[in-house]
Coordinates of C-alpha atoms and ligand atoms in Angstrom, one line a residue:
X30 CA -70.8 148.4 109.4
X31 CA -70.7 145.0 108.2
X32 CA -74.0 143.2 107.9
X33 CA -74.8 140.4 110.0
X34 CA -74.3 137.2 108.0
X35 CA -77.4 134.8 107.9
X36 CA -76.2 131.5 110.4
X37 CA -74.4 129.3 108.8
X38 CA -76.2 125.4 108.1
X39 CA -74.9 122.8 111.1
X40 CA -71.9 121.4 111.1
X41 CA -70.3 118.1 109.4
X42 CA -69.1 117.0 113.2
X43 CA -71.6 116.1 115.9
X44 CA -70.2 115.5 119.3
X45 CA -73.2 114.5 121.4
X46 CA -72.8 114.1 125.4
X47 CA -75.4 111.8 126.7
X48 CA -76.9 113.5 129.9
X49 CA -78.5 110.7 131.2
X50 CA -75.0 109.0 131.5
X51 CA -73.0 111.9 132.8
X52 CA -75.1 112.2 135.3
X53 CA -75.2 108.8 136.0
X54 CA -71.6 108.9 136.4
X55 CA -71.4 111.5 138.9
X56 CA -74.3 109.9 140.8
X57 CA -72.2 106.7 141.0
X58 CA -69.0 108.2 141.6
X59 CA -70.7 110.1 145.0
X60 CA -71.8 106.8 145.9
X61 CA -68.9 105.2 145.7
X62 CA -67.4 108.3 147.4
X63 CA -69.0 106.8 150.9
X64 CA -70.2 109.8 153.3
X65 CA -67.9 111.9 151.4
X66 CA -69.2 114.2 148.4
X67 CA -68.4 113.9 144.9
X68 CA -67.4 117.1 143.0
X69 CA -67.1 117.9 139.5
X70 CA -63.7 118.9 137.6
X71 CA -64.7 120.6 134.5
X72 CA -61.6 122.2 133.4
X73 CA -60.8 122.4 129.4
X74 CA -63.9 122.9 128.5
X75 CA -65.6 119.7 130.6
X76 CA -63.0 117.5 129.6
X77 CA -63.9 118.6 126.1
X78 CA -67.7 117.6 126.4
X79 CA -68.7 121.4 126.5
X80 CA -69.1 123.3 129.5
X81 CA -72.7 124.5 128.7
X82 CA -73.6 120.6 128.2
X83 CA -72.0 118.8 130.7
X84 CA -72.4 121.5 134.1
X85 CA -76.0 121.7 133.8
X86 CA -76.6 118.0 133.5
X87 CA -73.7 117.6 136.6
X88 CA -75.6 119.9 138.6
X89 CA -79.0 118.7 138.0
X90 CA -77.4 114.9 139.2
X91 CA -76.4 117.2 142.3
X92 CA -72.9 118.0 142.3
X93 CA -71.9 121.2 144.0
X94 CA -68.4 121.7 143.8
X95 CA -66.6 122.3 140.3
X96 CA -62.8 122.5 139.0
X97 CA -60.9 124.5 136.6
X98 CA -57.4 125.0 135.8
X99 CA -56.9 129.0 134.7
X100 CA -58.7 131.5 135.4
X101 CA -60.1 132.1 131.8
X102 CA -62.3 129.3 132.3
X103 CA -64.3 130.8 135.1
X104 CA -66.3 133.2 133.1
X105 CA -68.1 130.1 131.2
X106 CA -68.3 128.3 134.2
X107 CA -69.5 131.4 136.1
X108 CA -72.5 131.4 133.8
X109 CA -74.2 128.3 135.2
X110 CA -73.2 127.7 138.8
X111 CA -72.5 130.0 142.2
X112 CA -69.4 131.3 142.1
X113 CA -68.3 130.2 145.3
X114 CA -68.7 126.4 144.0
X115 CA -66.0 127.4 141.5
X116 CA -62.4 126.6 142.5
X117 CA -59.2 127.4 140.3
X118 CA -56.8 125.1 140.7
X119 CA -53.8 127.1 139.6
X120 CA -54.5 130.1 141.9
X121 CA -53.4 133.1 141.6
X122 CA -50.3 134.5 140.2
X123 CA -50.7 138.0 139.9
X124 CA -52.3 140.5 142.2
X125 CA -54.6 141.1 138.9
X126 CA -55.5 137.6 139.0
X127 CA -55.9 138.1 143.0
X128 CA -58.2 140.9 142.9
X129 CA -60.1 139.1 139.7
X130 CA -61.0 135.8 142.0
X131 CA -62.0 138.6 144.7
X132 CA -64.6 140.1 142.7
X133 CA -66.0 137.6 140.7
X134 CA -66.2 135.7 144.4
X135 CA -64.7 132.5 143.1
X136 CA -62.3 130.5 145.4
X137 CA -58.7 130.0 144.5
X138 CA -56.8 127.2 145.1
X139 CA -53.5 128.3 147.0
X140 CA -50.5 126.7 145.9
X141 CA -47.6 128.8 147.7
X142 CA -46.5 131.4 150.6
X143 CA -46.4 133.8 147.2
X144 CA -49.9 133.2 146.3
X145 CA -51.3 133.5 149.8
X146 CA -49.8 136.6 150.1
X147 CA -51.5 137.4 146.8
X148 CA -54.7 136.7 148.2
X149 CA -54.4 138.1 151.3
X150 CA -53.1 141.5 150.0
X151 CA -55.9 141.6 147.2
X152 CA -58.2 141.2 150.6
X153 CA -58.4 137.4 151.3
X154 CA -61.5 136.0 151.8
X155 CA -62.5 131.9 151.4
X156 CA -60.3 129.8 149.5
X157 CA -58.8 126.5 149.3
X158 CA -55.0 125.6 150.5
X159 CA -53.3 122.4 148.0
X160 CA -50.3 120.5 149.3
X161 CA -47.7 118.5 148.0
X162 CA -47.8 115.0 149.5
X163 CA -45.6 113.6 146.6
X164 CA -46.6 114.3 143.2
X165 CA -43.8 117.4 143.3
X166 CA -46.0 119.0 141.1
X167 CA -48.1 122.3 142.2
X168 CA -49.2 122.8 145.5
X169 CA -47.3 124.1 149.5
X170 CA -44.3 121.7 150.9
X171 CA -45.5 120.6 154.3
X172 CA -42.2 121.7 155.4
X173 CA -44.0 125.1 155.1
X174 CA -47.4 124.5 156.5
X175 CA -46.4 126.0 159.7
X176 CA -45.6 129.7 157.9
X177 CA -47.3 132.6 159.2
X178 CA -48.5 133.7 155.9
X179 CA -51.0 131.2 156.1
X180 CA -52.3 131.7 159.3
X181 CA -54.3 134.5 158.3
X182 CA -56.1 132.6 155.0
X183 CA -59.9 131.3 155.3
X184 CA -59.5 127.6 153.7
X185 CA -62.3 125.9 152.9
X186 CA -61.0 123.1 151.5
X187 CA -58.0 121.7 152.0
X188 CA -56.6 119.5 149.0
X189 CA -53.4 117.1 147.7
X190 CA -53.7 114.8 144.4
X191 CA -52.5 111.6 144.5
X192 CA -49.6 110.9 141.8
X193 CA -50.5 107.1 140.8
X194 CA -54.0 106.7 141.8
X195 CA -54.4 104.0 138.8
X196 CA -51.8 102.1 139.9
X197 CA -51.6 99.7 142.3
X198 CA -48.2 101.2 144.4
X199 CA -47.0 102.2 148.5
X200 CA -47.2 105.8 147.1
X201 CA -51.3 106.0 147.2
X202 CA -51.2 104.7 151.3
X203 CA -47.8 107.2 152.1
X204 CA -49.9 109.8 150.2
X205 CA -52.9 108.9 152.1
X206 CA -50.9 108.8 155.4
X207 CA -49.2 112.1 155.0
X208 CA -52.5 113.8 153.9
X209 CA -54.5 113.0 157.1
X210 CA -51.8 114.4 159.0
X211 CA -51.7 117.2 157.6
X212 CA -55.4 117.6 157.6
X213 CA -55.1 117.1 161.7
X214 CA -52.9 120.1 162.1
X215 CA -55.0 122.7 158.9
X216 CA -57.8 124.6 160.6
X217 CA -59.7 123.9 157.1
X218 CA -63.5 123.3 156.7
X219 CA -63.3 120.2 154.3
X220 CA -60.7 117.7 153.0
X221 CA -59.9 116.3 149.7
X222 CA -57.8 113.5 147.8
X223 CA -59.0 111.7 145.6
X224 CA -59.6 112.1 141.8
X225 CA -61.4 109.6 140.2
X226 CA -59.2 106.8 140.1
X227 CA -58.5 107.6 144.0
X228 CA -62.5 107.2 144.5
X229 CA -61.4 103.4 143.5
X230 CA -59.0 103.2 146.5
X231 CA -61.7 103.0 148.6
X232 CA -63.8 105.1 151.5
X233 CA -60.2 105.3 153.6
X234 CA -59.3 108.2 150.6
X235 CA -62.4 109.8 150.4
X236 CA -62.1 112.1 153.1
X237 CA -65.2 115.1 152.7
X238 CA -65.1 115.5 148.4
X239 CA -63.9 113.5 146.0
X240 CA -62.7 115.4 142.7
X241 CA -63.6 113.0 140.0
X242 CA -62.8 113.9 136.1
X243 CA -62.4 111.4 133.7
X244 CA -64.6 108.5 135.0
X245 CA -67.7 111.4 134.7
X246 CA -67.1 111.9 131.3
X247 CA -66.6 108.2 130.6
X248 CA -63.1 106.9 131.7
X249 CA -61.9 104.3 133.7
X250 CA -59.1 104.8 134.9
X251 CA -59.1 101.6 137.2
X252 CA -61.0 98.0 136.5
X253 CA -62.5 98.2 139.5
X254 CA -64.7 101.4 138.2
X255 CA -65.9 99.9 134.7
X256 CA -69.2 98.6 136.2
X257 CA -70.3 101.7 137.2
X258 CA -69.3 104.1 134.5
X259 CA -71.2 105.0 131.3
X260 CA -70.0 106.0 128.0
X261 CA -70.9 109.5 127.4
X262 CA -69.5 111.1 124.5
X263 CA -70.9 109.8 121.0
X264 CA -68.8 111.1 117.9
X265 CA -70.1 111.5 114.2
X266 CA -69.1 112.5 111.5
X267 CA -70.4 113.5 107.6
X268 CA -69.0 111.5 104.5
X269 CA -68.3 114.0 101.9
X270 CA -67.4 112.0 99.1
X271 CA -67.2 108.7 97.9
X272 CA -64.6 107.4 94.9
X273 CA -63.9 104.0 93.0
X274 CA -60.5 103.0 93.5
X275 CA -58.8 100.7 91.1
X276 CA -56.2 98.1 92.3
X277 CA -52.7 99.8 92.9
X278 CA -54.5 103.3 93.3
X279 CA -52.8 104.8 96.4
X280 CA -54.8 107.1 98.9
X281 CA -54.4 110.1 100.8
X282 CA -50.9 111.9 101.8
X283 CA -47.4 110.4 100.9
X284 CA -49.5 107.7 99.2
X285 CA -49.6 105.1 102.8
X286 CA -52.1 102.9 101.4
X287 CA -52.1 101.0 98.2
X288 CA -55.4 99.3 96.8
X289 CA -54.9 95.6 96.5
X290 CA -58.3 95.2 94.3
X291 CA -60.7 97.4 93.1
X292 CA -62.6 99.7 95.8
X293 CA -64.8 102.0 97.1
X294 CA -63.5 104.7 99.1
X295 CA -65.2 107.2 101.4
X296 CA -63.7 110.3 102.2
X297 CA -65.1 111.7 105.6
X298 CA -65.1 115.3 107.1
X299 CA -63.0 114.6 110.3
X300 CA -59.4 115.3 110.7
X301 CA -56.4 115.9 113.3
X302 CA -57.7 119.5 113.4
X303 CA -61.1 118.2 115.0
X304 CA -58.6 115.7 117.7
X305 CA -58.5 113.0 115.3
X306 CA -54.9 112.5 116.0
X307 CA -52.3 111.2 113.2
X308 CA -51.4 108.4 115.5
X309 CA -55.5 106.5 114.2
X310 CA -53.4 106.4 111.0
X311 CA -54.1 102.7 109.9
X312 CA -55.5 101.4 113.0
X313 CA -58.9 103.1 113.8
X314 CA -62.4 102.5 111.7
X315 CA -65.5 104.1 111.5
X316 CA -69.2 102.5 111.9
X317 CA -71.8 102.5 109.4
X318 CA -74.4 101.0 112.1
X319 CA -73.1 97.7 112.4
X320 CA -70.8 98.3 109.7
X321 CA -67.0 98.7 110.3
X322 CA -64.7 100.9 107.4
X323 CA -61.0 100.7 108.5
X324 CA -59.5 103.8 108.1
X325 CA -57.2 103.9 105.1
X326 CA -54.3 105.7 104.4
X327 CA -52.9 109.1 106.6
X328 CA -55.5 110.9 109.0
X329 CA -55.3 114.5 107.2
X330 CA -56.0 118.3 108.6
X331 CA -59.8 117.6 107.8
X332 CA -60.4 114.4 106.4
X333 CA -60.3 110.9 106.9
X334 CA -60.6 108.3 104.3
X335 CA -62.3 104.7 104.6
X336 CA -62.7 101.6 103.0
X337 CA -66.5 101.9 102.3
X338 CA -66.8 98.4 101.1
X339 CA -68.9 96.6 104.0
X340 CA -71.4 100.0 103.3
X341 CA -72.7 99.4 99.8
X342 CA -75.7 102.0 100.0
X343 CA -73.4 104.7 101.4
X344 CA -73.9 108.4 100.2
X345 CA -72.2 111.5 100.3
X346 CA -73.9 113.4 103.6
X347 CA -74.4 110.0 105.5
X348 CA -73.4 109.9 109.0
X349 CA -70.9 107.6 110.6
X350 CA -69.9 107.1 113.9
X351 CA -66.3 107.3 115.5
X352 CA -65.8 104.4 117.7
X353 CA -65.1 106.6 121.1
X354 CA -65.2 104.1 123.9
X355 CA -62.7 105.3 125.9
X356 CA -60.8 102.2 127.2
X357 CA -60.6 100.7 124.1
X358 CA -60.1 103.7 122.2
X359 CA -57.5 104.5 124.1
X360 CA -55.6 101.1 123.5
X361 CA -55.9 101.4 119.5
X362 CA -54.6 104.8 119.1
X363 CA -52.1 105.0 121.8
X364 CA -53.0 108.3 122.9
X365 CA -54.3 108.3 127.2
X366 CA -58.1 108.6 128.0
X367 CA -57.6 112.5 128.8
X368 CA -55.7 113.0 125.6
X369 CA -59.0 111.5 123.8
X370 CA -61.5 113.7 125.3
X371 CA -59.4 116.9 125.5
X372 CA -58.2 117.3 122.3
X373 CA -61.4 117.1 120.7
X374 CA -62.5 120.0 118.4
X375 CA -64.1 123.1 118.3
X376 CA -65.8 122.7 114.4
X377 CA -67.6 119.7 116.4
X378 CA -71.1 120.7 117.2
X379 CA -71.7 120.2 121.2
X380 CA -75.0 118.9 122.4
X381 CA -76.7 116.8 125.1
X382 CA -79.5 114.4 125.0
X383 CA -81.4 113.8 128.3
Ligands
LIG1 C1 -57.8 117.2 136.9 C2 -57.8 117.0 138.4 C3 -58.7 116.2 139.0 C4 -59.6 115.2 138.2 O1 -58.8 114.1 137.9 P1 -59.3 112.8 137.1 O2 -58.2 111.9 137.1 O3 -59.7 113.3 135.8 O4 -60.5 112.3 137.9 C5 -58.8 116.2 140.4 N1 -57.9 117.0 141.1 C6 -57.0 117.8 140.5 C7 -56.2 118.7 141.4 C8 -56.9 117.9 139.1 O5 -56.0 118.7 138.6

């Protein structure tokens, strides 16, 4: 037997979800979601937030409905809400998976005549039927709404996702159009559109439940969304080191930045392991309180390095913060307001203030 090692001190990476604003958010995005209800996705992980932050401060703001992509991510979920709020928007693609949904008593999300026969032959029960109105991505052909496979499913909700919701482009009204047909002609309990930027499209897309993501977490997807969403996520990170640089010392890997005078550097524990993608290289900075430190030289695995100058006091185990509003974030590194949140790290520690 191996002895149980004593825990190990905190982490050099905080990622810290403000409650408050989360569920802010959702309340905002149900309101703006007219008579219809807001859900919840929370696939990868909440967006990256954490799925033991973020679901109990969604739930306690009142959502009731909640999102994931595979099946792996029910268990986690399963541990803080009903499982017959929990839909899995990949369905099912085995009769393993089939009969797994079936016990645990979560709902899957039907894409195909192959997965309701899945379901049915695992034993059926409640679930939810996607179509394809146009993104030609997952989800039934209307051509084949009218098989007799289908006739025998229980579907509670009936779903599409709108292709170019942050746009402004005929696709959202054909979309729009060609779901309410549809949902004339499903015997389904409940209808559902919009993600969050369709929430922004206004009450005509809203149909019974709305399925924001993003704009919960922090996003805006569309203008028209930025007065009502908070920022939620708040990154820090620990300086591990700081170093005198003289002029024409160069820093970090394949030497990218040269100093033109004599600096001080800090090197900080954050990296493109943790989601700090390569593509910050030269064009992010990190805050010191009101202090900005451009990042110099190449993002590396685990560190960062920054021109420490406007810090003078700055010590080794000092916090900074990671500039992490999303639209703006978003337009320095290039990377999409998803990309930000999801590819955030495990080595960050996860936790919520209320
Ligand atoms: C991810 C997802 C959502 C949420 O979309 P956002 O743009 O993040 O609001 C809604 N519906 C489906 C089917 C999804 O896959």
């Amino acid at each position: 037997m191996v002895p149980t090692p004593p825990s190990p001190p905190p982490p050099s990476l905080r990622l810290t979800i403000d409650g408050e604003a989360l569920a802010a958010n959702w309340r905002a995005l149900d309101r703006l979601s007219g008579a219809a209800e807001a859900g919840a996705a929370v696939k990868a992980n909440a967006y990256g937030t954490g799925i033991d932050a973020a679901v109990p401060a969604l739930r306690s703001a009142g959502a009731r409905s909640f999102f994931v992509a595979h099946w792996s991510e029910v268990p986690a979920l399963a541990r803080h809400v009903d499982p017959a709020a929990i839909a899995v928007l990949h369905g099912p693609l085995s009769a393993a998976e089939a009969a797994y949904g079936r016990s645990v008593g979560v709902r899957p999300v039907i894409n195909s005549l192959d997965q309701a026969r899945l379901w049915l032959e695992a034993g059926g029960g409640p679930c939810h039927l996607m179509v394809d109105t146009g993104i030609n991505r997952l989800g039934l052909p209307p051509a084949q709404l009218s098989e007799s496979a289908l006739a025998a499913l229980e579907i509670d909700l009936l779903l599409s996702h709108l292709a170019s919701a942050d746009e402004a482009t005929p696709l959202n009204a054909r979309q729009r159009a060609l779901f309410a047909a549809i949902a004339a002609t499903v015997p389904a309990r409940r209808r559902s559109l919009a993600n969050s930027a369709g929430i922004a499209l206004g009450a005509d897309y809203a149909f019974d439940l709305t399925r924001p993501g993003l704009a919960l977490y922090g996003g805006v997807p569309r203008a028209e969304l930025a007065p009502h969403i908070r920022p939620v996520v708040r990154l820090q990170a620990q300086v591990i080191q700081l170093r005198d640089l003289s002029a024409g010392d160069t820093v970090g890997y394949n030497a990218t930045f040269t100093a033109p005078v004599a600096m001080r550097a800090a090197t900080v524990a954050l990296g493109y392991a943790d989601g700090f993608l390569r593509s910050w290289s030269g064009r992010g900075v990190l805050r010191c309180g009101p202090a900005e430190l451009p990042l110099i030289g190449r993002v590396s695995m685990d560190m960062v390095v920054v021109d420490a100058r406007a810090a003078p006091d700055l010590r080794a185990g000092d916090w900074l913060d990671v500039p992490y509003d999303l639209p703006d974030a978003s337009a320095r590194s290039g990377l999409s307001q998803y990309e930000l949140l999801t590819v955030l790290g495990l080595r960050f520690e996860r936790c919520t203030t209320t």
